[in-house]
Every structure is written in C-alpha cells, then in structure tokens.
Coordinates of C-alpha atoms in Angstrom, one line a residue:
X1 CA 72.3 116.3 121.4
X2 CA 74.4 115.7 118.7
X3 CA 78.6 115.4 119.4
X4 CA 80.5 118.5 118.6
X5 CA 83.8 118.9 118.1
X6 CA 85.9 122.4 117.4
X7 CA 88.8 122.9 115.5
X8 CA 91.4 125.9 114.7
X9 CA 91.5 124.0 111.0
X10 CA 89.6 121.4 109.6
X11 CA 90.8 120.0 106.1
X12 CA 87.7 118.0 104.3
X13 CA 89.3 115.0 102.2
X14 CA 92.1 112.6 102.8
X15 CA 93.4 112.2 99.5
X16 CA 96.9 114.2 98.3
X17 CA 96.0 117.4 98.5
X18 CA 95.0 116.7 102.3
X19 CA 97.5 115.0 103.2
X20 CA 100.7 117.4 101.8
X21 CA 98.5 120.1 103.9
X22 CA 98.6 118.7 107.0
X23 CA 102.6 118.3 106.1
X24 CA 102.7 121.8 105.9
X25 CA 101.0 122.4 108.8
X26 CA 103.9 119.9 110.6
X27 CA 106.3 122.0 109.0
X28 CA 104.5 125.6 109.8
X29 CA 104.4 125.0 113.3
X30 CA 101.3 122.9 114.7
X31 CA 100.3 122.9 118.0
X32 CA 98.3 119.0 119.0
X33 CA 94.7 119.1 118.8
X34 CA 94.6 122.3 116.5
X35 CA 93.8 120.4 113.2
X36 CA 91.6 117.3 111.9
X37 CA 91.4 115.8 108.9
X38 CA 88.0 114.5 107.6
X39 CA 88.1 112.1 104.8
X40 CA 85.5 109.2 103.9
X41 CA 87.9 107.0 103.0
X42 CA 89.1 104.3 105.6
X43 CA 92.6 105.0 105.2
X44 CA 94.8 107.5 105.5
X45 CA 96.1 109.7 102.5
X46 CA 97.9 108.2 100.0
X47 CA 99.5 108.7 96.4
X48 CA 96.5 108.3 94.3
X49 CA 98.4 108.0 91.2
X50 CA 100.5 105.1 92.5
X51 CA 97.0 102.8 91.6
X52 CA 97.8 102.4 88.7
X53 CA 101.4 101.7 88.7
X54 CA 103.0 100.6 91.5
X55 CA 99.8 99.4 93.8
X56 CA 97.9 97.6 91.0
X57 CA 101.0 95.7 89.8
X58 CA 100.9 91.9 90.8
X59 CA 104.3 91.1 90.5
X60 CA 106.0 93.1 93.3
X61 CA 103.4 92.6 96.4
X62 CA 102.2 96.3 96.6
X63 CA 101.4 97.3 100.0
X64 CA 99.4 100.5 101.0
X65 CA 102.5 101.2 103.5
X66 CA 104.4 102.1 99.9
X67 CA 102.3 104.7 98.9
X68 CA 101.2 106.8 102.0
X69 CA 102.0 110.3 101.5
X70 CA 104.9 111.8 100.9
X71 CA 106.4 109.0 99.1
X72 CA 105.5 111.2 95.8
X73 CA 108.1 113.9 96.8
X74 CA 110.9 111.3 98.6
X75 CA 110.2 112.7 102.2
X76 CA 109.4 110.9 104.8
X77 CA 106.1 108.5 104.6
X78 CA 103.0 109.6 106.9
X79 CA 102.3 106.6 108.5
X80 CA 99.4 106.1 111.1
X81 CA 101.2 106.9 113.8
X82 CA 102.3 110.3 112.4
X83 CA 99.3 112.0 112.9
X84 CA 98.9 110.7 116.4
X85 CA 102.6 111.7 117.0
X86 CA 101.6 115.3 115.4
X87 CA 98.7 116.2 117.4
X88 CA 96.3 115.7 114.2
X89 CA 93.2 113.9 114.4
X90 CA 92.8 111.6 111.2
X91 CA 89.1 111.0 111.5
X92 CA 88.6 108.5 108.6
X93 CA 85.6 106.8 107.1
X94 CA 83.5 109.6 107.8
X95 CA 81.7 112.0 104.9
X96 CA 80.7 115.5 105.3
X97 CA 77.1 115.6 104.1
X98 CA 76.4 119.6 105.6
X99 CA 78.3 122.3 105.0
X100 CA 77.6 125.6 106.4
X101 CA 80.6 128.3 105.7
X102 CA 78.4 131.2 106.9
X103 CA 78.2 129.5 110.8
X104 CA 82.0 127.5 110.2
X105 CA 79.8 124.3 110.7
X106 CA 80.0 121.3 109.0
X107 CA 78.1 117.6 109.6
X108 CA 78.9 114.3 108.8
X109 CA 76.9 111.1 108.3
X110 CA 77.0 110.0 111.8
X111 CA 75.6 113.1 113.0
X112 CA 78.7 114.9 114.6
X113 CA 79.3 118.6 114.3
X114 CA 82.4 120.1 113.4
X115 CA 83.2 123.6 113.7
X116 CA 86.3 125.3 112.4
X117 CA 88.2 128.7 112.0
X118 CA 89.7 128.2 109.0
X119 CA 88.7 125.0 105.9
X120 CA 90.6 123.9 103.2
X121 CA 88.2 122.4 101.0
X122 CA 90.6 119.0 99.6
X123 CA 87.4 116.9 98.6
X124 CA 88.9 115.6 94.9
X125 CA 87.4 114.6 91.9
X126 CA 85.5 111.7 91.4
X127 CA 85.1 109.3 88.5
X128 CA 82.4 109.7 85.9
X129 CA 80.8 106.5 86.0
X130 CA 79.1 105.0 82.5
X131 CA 75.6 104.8 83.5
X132 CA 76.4 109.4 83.2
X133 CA 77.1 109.4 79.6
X134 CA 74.6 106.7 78.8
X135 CA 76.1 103.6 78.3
X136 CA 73.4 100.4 79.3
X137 CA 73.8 97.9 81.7
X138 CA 76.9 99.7 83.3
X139 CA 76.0 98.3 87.1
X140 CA 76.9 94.8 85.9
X141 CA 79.4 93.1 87.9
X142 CA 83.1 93.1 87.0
X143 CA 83.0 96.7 85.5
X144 CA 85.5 98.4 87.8
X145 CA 86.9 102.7 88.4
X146 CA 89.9 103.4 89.8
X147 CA 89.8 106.1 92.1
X148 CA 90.3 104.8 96.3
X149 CA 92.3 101.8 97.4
X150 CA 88.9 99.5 97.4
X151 CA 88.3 99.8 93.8
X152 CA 92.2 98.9 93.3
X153 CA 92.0 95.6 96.0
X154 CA 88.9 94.7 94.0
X155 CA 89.9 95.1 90.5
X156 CA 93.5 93.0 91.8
X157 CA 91.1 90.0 93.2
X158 CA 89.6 90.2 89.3
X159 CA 92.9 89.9 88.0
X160 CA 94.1 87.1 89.8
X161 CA 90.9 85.1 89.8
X162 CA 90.7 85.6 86.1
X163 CA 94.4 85.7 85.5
X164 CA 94.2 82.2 83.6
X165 CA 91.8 83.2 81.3
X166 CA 91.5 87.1 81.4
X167 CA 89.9 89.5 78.6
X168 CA 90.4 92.7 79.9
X169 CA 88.7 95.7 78.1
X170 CA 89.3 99.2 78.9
X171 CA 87.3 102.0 78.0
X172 CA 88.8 105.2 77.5
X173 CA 92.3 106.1 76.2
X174 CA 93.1 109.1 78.4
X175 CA 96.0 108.6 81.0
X176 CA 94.4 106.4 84.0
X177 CA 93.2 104.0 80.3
X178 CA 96.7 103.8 79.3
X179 CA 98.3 102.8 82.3
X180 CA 96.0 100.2 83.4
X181 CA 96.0 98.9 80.2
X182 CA 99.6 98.3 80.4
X183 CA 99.2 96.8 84.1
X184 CA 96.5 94.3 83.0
X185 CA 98.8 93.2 80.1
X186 CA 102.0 93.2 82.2
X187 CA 100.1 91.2 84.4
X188 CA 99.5 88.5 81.7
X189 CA 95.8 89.2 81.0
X190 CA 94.6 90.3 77.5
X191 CA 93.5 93.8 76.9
X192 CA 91.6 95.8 74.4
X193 CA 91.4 99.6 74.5
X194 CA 88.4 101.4 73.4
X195 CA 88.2 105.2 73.2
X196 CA 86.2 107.5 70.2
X197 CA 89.9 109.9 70.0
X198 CA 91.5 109.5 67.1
X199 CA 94.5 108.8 69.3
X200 CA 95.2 108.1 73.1
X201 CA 95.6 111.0 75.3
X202 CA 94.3 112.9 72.7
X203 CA 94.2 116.5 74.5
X204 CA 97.5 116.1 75.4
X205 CA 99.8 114.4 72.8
X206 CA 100.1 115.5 69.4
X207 CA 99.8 112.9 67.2
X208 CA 103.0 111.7 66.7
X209 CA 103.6 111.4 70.5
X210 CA 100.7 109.2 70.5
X211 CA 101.5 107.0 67.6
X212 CA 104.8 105.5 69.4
X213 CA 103.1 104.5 72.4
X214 CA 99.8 103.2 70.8
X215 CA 102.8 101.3 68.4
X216 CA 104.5 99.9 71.6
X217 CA 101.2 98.8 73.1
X218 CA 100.2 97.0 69.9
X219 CA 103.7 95.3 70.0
X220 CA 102.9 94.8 73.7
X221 CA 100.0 92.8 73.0
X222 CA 97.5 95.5 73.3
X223 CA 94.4 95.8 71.1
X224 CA 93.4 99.5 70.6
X225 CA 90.1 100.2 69.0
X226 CA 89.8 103.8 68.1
X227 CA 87.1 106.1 66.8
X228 CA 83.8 104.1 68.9
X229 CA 82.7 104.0 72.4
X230 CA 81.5 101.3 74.3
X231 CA 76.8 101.4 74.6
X232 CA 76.2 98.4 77.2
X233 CA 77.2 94.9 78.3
X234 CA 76.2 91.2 78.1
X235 CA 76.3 89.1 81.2
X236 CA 75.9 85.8 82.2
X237 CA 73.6 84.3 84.9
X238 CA 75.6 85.4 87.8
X239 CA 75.2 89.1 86.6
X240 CA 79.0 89.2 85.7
X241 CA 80.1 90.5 82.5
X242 CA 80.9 88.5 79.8
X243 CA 80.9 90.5 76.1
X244 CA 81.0 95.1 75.8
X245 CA 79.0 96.6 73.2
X246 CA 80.2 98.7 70.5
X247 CA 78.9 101.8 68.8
X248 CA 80.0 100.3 65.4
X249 CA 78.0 96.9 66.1
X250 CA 81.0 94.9 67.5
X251 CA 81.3 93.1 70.7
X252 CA 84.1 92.7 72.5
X253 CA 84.5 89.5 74.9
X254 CA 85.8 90.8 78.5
X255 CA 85.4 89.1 82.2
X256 CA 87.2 92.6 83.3
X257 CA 86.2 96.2 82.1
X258 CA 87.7 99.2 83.5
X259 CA 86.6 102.8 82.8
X260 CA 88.0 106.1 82.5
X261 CA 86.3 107.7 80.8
X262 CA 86.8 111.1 83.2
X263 CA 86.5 112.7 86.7
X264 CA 85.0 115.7 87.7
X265 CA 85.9 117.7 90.9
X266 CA 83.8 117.4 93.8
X267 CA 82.3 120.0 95.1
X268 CA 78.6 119.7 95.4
X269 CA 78.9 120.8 99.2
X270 CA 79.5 124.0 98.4
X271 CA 77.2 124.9 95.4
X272 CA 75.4 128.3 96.0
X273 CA 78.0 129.2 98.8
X274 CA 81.2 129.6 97.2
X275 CA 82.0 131.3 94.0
X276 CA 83.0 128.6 91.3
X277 CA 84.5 129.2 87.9
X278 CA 85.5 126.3 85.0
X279 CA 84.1 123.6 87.5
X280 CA 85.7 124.2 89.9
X281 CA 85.9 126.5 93.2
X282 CA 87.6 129.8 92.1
X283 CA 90.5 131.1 94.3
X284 CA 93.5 133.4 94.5
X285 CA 97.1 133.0 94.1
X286 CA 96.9 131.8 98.0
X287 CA 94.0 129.3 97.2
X288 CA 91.4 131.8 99.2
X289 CA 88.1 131.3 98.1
X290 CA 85.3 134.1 98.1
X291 CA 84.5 133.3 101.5
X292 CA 86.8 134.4 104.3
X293 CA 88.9 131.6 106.1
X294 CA 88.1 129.1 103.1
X295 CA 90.6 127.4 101.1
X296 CA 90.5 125.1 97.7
X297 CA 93.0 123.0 97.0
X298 CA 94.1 120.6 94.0
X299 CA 91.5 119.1 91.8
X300 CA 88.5 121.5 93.0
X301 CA 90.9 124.7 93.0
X302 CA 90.4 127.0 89.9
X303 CA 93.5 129.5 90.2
X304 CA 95.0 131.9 88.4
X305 CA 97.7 130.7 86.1
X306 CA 100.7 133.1 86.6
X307 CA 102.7 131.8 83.6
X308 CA 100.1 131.9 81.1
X309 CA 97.6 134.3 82.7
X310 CA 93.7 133.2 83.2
X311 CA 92.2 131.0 85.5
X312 CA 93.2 126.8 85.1
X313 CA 92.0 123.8 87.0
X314 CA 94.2 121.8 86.8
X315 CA 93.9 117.6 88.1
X316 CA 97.2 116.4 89.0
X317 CA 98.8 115.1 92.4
X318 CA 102.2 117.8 91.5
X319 CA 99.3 120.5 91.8
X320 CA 97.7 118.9 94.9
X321 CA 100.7 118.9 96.8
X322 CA 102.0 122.3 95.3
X323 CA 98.4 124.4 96.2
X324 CA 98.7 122.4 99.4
X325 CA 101.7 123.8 100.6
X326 CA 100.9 127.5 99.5
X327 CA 97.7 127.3 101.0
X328 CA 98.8 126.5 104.1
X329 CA 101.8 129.0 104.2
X330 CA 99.7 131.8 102.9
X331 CA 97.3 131.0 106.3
X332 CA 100.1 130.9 108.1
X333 CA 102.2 134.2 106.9
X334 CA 98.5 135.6 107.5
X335 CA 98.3 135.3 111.3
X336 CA 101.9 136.5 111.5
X337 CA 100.8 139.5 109.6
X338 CA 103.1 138.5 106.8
X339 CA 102.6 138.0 103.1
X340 CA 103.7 135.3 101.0
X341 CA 104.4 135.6 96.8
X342 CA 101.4 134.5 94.5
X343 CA 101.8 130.6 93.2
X344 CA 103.1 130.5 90.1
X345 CA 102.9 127.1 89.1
X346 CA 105.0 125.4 86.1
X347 CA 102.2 122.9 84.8
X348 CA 104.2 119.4 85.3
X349 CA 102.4 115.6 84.2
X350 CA 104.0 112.3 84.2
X351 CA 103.4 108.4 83.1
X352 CA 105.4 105.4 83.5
X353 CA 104.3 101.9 82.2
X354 CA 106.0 98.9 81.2
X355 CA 109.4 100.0 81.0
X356 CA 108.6 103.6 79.5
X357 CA 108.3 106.8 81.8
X358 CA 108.5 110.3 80.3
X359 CA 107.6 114.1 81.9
X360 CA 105.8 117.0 80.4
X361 CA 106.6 120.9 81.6
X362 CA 104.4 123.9 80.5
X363 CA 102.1 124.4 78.0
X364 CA 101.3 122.0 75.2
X365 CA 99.7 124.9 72.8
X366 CA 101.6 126.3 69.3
X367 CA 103.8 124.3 66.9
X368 CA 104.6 121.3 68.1
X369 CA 108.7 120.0 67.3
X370 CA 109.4 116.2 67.4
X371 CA 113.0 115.2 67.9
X372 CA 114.9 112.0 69.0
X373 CA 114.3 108.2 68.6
X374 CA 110.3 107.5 68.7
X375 CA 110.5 104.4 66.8
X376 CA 108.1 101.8 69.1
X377 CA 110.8 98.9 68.5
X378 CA 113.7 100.7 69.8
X379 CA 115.4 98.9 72.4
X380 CA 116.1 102.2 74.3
X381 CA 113.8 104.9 72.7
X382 CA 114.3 108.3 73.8
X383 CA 112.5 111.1 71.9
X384 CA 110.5 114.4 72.9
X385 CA 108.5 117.3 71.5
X386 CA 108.5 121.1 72.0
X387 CA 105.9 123.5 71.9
X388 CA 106.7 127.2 70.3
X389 CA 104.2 129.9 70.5
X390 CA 105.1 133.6 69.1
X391 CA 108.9 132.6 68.7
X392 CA 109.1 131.1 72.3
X393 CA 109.4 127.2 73.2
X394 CA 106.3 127.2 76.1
X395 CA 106.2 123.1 76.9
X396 CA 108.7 120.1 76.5
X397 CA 107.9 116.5 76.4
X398 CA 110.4 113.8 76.7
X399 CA 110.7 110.0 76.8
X400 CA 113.5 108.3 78.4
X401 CA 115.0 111.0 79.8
X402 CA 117.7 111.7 82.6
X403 CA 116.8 113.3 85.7
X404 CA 119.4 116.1 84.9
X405 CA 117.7 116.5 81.3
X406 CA 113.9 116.6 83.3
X407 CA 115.7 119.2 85.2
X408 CA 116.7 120.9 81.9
X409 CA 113.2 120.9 80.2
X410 CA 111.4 122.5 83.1
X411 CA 113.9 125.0 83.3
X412 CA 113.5 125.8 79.7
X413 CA 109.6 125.5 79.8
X414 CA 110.0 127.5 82.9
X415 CA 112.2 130.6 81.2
X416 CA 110.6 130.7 77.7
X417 CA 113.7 131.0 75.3
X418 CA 113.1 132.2 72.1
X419 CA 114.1 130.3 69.0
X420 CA 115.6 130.8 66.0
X421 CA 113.3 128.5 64.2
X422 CA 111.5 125.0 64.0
X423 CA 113.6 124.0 61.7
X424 CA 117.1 124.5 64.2
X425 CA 115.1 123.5 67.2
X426 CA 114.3 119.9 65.4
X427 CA 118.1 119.9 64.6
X428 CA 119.1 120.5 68.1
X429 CA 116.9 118.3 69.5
X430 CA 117.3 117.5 73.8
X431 CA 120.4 119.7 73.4
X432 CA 119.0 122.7 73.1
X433 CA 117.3 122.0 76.6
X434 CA 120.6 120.9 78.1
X435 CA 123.0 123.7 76.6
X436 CA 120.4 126.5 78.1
X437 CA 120.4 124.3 81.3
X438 CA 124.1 124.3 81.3
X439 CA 124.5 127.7 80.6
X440 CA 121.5 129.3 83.3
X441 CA 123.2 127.3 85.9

C-alpha cells in the first residue's frame, strides 16, 4: 500500500512564491507538522531572479546560501535548517504528477499520497524551449534555459570551460536575454543577441528606453541582431554546437546559446478542475480559486487588478511574494472568522546589469514622457519616462535612481496625479516625482 501522508496545508512548488508562503505561515502562527512543501527541485526556495545576476556572475563566487529566500525583501535568509526549526516539512526532489482537488489528494512520482485541507497551488512557469516554436536541431548540446539552479551550475561550467575562447549567442531580447547577455560579456565571453523585436524588451520599453541600453550594450561589446529569429544549429562530432542559423540566411558562430524566448505558467495539473482565465488559474482578491480551500499564487495566479480593473497575470518574483503573503493571511483571517482587504497590487519590475539598475511602477500604457540623461556614454546616466493616460501619470520608469526617488515614483504611480501637460512634465522631469513625494509625506 502506497505511503500516505496528511497535512492541514500543502504548498506544490518550491520556488518564490512557496517559499514567501511558508514565511507567512511562520509569521501567522504555525503550529510543527501542519504544513509541507512539495517542490521537484532539490533545493530549497530561492530568489529565481538572482540567476541571472548575482548567481551566474563568475567574478564574486556565488553561492546558493546568497540567494535562499528572503534575501529579495532583506529579511532574514531561510536556510535548511529553518524549516526543520519551523515544524515544516521541505520535501524536495519530488513532482506531483496527480492531482485530485475534489478528494484533497495529490500523488507524486514515487507513489506517496498526500492529502491536505487547504493547497496553494505555487507550481511557476516554465521555459518555452525552441524545439515549441519550431526552431531545428534545438536538443544539441550547449544550448542552455535558465530557469532552476542546475541549468545555472551548467551554463557557469560552459562559461568557464569556454571562457578562453567563448561565442556566446543569445536568443531572445526580453528581460532574462538582456541580463545574461550582459553576464556572459561581463564575464569576458563574446555575445550576440538575436530577437525578431524591433527593440529589446519590446512590450515593455518604449523605444527610446530601449535605444540607450541596446547603445550601452553595443559599446559594451554586445552584438545585437534585430528583426530575425534563430531556425536550427550546426554541430560538430561530439554533438556540441558550433554555428545558429538565421532566418535571413546568416550564421552565427556560438559554443554557448542561451534562450529566452518565454515561459508559460504551469499548470497542467489542474486543467479541467479549476477555472483558468489568460493562462493562468483565475482567483479573487485573496488568491481563492473556484474550488474551495484552493489557492494560486504568483506566475499561475490570474487576479483581479484593483488599480486598473480586469484580470492580469502577472510573472514577477514582487508579485510571488506579494500574492504569497495575502494568500496566506486571507486563510488565516478566514479560520479566525475574520476578513482581510482585497490585494491591490502596484505592478513593480526591475533589472540591473553591468553597472545599470533601474525600477518600473504602474502601468506602461498612454503617452510616454522621456526626461533626464539617456545618453549610453554617460559616465553616470540617469534618465526615466512617464506614462499619462486621460490627463493622469499611470507608470514611471527610471535609471539610476535613489532609493528615496524609487520611493517617490511608486508613490506617484501609486496616487495618479494629474498633469498639467507633456510638455511641463518633460520640463520637470524626476522632480515632479520628488516634489509630490515631498509634499504627500
């Protein structure tokens, strides 16, 4: 008879989302033994978006130790031993390959059963590999994805072996092809970028956001190739690549490829049993699913979007840990017979690479404002854009910035001031995020 096991919460998936939840659930008031975590990777969670900064980066011995959840939010790091101190069982390297929400049952590749009372679904996305949108040859060795701390130890033995005489090629220009770009260059290795956007993070920068950093690339040593999209490989007679294909009939000499060419959430486990909605698992302002006692969090959550109203999905660790916490205080208020408000999330991103880092608050939709110092051979640049939508600034971007002046754009992207016009808002500049900081404090 197969091993069962029976839980007052189970959490499926170890990445951020799981991991800020079972913080939560520390905070909330956990008694030992009342919640697991079952992930199918072999560690425990971590900051996913540190792979391709901090982890992958050569120079300063990364160490998983330095990117265990919470380091994201400064709190205290969840080593090992924290969930044993906790009372949580970390039960790692292990899939769920069943799940049955009608009976609370779920099954994992070994055969175990687990039952629960109440699931938070924390299962991710998961990267779109090549062979998906048709490119040939794409299980070739040396073409590496970054999504769990193997792919990252791998593509680092790549680098180093390689680091000599590496040609790097990355395909994609989104975010995870811009940073690793810049990691693979930092770390001495040349690099070509390959994406069919007319510019890099094309649904998110304007275009004049995206011409300084694809100008301080280039100046970096970066190749970008626009406009094509990479159709198979050449190897040699170990199997390993050696040249990338292109649409317009070039070829491209590599020993490393990455792709990012996209993730999609995962939530296959669930099809036909939960309601979905955008690709993803629709939920309420409390991350309640359709089914009673199941919760979506992060990536695979589709909620509604307070701010802005609709339903969003939105793939980003602030979110993971965010619907994480709410989640698990909306369960929580719940048992007490107590309510908690709706989430009302203030959509936040972020990148830093080389020696660039700049934040995004709100809503990148409207007329777009460009102010400041974007010129890619600054020694200090520092520049940003707002967004304005019926009279009303609704996003800010910004390079370079302060803490206190990140502070100041969300609080403007966060209260919606109306403007007088483009014209004064290009004028003012960062100081018309600062003076309505100053003066709502």
């Amino acid at each position: 008879m197969a091993e069962e096991k029976s839980y007052k919460y189970v959490i499926i998936g170890g990445g951020v989302a799981g991991g800020y939840a079972a913080r939560e659930f520390s905070n909330q008031g956990l008694k030992p033994g009342e919640l697991a975590i079952i992930s199918k990777e072999p560690v425990p969670p971590f900051e996913r978006p540190e792979l391709t900064k901090a982890y992958i980066d050569l120079e300063v011995n990364p160490t998983l130790a330095k990117i265990y959840v919470c380091a994201g939010t400064g709190e205290a790091k969840q080593y090992p031993n924290w969930y044993k101190e906790k009372g949580i069982d970390l039960i790692v390297s292990t899939e769920i390959v069943k799940a049955d929400l009608a009976s609370k049952t779920l099954v994992s590749d070994d055969g175990k059963i687990y039952k629960y009372q109440t699931l938070l679904i924390a299962t991710g996305s998961t990267n779109i590999r090549l062979s998906e949108i048709g490119v040939q040859e794409a299980d070739v060795k040396n073409i590496f994805y970054l999504r769990e701390i193997e792919d990252s130890d791998e593509l680092s033995l790549a680098m180093e072996l390689y680091v000599q005489r590496g040609k790097a090629v990355v395909i994609g220009g989104g975010f995870l092809g811009l940073e690793i770009s810049s990691a693979l260059r930092a770390n001495n290795h040349e690099v070509t970028m390959v994406f069919p956007e007319p510019w890099i993070i094309h649904r998110f920068f304007t275009a004049e956001i995206a011409s300084f950093y694809e100008g301080y690339c280039a100046n970096k040593g970066i190749k970008i190739i626009k406009g094509t999209v990479a159709t198979g490989f050449s190897t040699n007679s170990d199997g390993e690549v050696t040249e990338v294909k292109l649409e317009d009939g070039r070829t491209l000499e590599a020993n490393i490829v990455v792709a990012g060419v996209g993730a999609r959430p995962v939530t296959s486990l669930f099809k036909g049993q939960v309601e979905e909605e955008k690709g993803g698992i629709k939920t309420d302002g409390f991350f309640k699913t359709s089914v009673p006692d199941v919760y979506a969090l992060g990536d695979v959550a589709t909620f509604p979007m307070k701010m802005y109203g609709g339903m969003r999905r939105v793939e980003h660790a602030d979110n993971a840990r965010k619907s994480a916490a709410q989640a698990v205080k909306a369960i929580k208020a719940a048992e007490e017979g107590k309510t908690i408000p709706d989430y009302d999330y203030l959509p936040y991103f972020y990148s830093r690479f080389f020696n660039l880092s700049w934040e995004f608050y709100g809503d990148n939709v409207g007329e777009s404002v460009l102010f400041g110092d974007n010129d890619p051979k600054s020694p200090k640049p520092k520049f940003g854009t707002y967004w304005v939508k019926d009279g009303k600034v609704v996003g800010v971007f910004l390079e370079g910035g302060t803490q206190e002046e990140h502070k100041a754009i969300a609080k403007v992207a966060r209260a919606q001031p109306s403007v007088e016009s483009l014209d004064v808002l290009s004028e003012e500049g960062l100081s018309f995020a600062t003076k309505f900081y100053s003066t709502s404090l």
